[in-house]
mmCIF file of C-alpha atoms in Angstrom:
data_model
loop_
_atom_site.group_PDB
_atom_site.id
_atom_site.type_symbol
_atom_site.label_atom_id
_atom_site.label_comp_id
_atom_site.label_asym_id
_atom_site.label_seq_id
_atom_site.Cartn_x
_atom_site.Cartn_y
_atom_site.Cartn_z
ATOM 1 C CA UNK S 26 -118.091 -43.540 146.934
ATOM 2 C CA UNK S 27 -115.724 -44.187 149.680
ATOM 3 C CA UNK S 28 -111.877 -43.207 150.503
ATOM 4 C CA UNK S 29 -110.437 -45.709 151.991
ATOM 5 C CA UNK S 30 -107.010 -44.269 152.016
ATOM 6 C CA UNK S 31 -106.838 -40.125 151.848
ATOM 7 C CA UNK S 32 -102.867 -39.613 151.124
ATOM 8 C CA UNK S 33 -100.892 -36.257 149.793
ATOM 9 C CA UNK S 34 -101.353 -37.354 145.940
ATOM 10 C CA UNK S 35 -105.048 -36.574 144.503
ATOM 11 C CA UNK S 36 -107.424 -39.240 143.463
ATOM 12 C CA UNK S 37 -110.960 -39.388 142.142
ATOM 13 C CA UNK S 38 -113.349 -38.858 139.684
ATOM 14 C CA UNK S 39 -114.216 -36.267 137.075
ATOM 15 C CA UNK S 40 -117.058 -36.468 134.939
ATOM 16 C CA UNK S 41 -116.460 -34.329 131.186
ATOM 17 C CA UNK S 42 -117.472 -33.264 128.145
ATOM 18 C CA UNK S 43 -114.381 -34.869 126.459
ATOM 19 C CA UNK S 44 -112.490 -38.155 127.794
ATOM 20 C CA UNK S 45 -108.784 -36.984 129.119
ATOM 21 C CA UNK S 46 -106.325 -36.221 126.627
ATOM 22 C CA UNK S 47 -107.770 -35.541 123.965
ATOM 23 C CA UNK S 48 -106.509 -33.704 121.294
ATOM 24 C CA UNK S 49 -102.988 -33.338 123.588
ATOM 25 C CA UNK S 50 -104.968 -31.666 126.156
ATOM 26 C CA UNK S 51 -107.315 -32.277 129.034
ATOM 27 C CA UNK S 52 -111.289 -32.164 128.660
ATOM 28 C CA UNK S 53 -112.505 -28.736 127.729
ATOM 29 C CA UNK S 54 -116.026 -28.535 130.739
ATOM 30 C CA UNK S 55 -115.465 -30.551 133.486
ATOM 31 C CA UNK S 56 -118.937 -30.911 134.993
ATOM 32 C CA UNK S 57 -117.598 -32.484 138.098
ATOM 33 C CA UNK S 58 -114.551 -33.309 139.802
ATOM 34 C CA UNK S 59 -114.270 -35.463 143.122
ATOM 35 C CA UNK S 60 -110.870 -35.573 144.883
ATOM 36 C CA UNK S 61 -109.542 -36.306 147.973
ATOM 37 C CA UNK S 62 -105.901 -35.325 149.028
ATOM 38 C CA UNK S 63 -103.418 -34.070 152.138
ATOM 39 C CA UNK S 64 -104.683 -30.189 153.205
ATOM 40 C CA UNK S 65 -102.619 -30.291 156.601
ATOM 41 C CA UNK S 66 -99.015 -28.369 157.316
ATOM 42 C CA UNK S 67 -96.325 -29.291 159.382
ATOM 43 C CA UNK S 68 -98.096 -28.791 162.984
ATOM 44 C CA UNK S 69 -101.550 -30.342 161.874
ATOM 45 C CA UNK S 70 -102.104 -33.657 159.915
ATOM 46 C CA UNK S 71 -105.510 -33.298 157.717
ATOM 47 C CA UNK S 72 -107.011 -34.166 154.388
ATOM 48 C CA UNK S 73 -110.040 -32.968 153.095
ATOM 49 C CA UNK S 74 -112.273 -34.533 150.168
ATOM 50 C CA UNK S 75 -113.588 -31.941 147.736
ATOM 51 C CA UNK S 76 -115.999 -31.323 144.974
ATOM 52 C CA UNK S 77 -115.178 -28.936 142.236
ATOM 53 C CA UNK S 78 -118.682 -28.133 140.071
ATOM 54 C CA UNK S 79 -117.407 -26.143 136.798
ATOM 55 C CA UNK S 80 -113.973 -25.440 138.115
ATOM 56 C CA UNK S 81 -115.277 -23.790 141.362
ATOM 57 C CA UNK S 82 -115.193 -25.445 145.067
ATOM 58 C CA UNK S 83 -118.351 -25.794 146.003
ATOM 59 C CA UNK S 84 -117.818 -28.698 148.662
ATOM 60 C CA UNK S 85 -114.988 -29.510 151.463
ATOM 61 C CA UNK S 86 -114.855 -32.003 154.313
ATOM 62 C CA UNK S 87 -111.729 -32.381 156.605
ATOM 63 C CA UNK S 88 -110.896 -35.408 158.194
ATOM 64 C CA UNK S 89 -108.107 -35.508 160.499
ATOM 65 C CA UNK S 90 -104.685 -37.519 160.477
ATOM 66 C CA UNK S 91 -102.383 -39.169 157.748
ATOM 67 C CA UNK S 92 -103.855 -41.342 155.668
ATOM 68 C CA UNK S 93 -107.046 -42.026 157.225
ATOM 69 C CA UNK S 94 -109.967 -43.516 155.379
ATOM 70 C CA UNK S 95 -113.543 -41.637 155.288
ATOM 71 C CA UNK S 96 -117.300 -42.737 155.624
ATOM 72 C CA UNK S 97 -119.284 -43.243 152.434
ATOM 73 C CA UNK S 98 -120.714 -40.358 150.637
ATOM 74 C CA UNK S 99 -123.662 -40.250 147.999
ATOM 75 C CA UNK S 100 -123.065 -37.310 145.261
ATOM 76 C CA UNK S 101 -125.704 -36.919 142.919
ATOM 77 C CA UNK S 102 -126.213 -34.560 139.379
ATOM 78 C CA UNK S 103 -129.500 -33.978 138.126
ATOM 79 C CA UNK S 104 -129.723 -32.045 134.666
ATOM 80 C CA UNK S 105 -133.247 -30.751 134.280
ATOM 81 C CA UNK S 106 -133.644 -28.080 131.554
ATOM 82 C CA UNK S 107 -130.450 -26.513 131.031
ATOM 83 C CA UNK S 108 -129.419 -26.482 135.162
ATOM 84 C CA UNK S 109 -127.229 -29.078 136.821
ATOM 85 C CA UNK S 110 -127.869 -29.372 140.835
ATOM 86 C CA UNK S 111 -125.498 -31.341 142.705
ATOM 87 C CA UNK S 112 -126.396 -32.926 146.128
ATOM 88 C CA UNK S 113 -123.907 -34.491 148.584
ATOM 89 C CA UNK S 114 -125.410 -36.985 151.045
ATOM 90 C CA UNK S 115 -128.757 -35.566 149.760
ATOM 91 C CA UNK S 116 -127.989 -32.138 150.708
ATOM 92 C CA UNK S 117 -128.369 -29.687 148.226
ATOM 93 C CA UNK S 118 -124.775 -27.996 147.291
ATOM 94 C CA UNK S 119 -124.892 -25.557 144.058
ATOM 95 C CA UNK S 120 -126.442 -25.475 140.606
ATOM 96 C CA UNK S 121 -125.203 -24.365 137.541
ATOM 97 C CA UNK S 122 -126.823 -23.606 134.316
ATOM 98 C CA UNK S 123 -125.198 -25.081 131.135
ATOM 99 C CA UNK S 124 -126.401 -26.841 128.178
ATOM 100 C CA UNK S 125 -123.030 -29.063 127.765
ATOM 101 C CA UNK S 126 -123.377 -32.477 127.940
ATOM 102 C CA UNK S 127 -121.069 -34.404 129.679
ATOM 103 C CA UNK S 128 -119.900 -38.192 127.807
ATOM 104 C CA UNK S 129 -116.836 -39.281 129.342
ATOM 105 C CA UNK S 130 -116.413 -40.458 133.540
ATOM 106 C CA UNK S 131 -112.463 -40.644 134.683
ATOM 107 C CA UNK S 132 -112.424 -42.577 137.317
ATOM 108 C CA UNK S 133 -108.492 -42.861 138.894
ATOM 109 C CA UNK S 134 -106.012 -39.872 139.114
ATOM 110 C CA UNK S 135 -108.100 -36.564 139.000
ATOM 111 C CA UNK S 136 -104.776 -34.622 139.049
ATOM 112 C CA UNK S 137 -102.705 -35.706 136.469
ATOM 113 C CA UNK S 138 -99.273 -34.927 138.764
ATOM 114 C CA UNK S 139 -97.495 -36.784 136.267
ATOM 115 C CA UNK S 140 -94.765 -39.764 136.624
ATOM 116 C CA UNK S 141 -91.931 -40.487 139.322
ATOM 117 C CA UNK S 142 -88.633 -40.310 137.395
ATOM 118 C CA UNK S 143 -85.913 -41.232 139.444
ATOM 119 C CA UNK S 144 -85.675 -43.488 142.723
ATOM 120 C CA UNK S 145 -85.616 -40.532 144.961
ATOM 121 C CA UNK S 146 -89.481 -39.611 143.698
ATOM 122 C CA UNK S 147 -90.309 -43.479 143.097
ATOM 123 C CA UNK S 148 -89.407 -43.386 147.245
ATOM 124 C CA UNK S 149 -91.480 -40.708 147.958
ATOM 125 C CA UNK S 150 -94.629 -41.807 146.109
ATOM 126 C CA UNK S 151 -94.453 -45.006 148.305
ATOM 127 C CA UNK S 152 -94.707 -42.996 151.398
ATOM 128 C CA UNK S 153 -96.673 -40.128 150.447
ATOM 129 C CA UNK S 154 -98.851 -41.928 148.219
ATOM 130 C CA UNK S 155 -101.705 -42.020 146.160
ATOM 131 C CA UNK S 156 -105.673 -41.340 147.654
ATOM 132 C CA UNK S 157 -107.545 -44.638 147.062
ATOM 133 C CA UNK S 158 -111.232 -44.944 147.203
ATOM 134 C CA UNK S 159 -113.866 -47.337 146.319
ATOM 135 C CA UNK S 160 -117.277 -46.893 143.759
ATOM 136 C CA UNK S 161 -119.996 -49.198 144.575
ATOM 137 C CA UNK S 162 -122.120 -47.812 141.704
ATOM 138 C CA UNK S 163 -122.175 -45.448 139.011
ATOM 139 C CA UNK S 164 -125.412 -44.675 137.764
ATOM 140 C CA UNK S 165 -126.843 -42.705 134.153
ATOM 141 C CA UNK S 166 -130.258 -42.047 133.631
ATOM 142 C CA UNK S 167 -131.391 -40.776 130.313
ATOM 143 C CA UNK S 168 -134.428 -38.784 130.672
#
């Protein structure tokens, strides 16, 4: 996976136990969320990409300016015998036990910050704007 474009809205990819919406309501365990959005304050222009692993930050990486773009990163999830381990770049990051099983990957706006409804917010999305990022492959093995 690779942002090409880290801006102040959230963007990413979640991976669930339910697809989103559902039911009127978002997924119920999500395994995994990737996202990548503006961290900085007025004196300091940063973003940071981050991994949430069962609602927890368990990964953060801060790269510096507005809008930049970021090198490519490798996340993996193994699920061996009720515990999920997560790697970044092949570095070990946290494990989890759980005996959910994930069936749904969201790939697009991780956040879910809703609509623009007027011109004024329609202007601010433009410059603001959405993270973008490309996947060059997902990959489900079935063990």
């Amino acid at each position: 996976m690779e942002y090409t474009c880290i801006a102040d809205l959230s963007n990413g990819l979640i991976i669930a136990n339910a697809a989103p919406y559902v039911s009127g309501k978002w997924n119920e365990i999500e395994l995994l969320r990737v996202k990548a959005d503006d961290v900085g304050n007025i004196n300091e222009e940063m973003t940071a990409i981050s991994i949430l692993f069962f609602g927890s930050e368990v990964y953060n990486t801060k790269v510096p300016g507005f809008k930049p773009s970021a090198p490519k990163h490798i996340f993996k999830v193994n699920y061996i015998n009720g515990t999920y381990s997560l790697y970044a770049d092949g570095v070990f990051v946290a494990e989890k036990q759980s005996f959910e099983k994930p069936n749904a990957i969201v790939l697009g706006n991780a956040n879910q910050a809703g609509n623009p409804v007027s011109a004024g917010s329609w202007e601010q999305w433009g410059y603001w704007g959405w993270s973008s990022f490309k996947v060059d492959h997902i990959r489900v093995v079935l063990r």
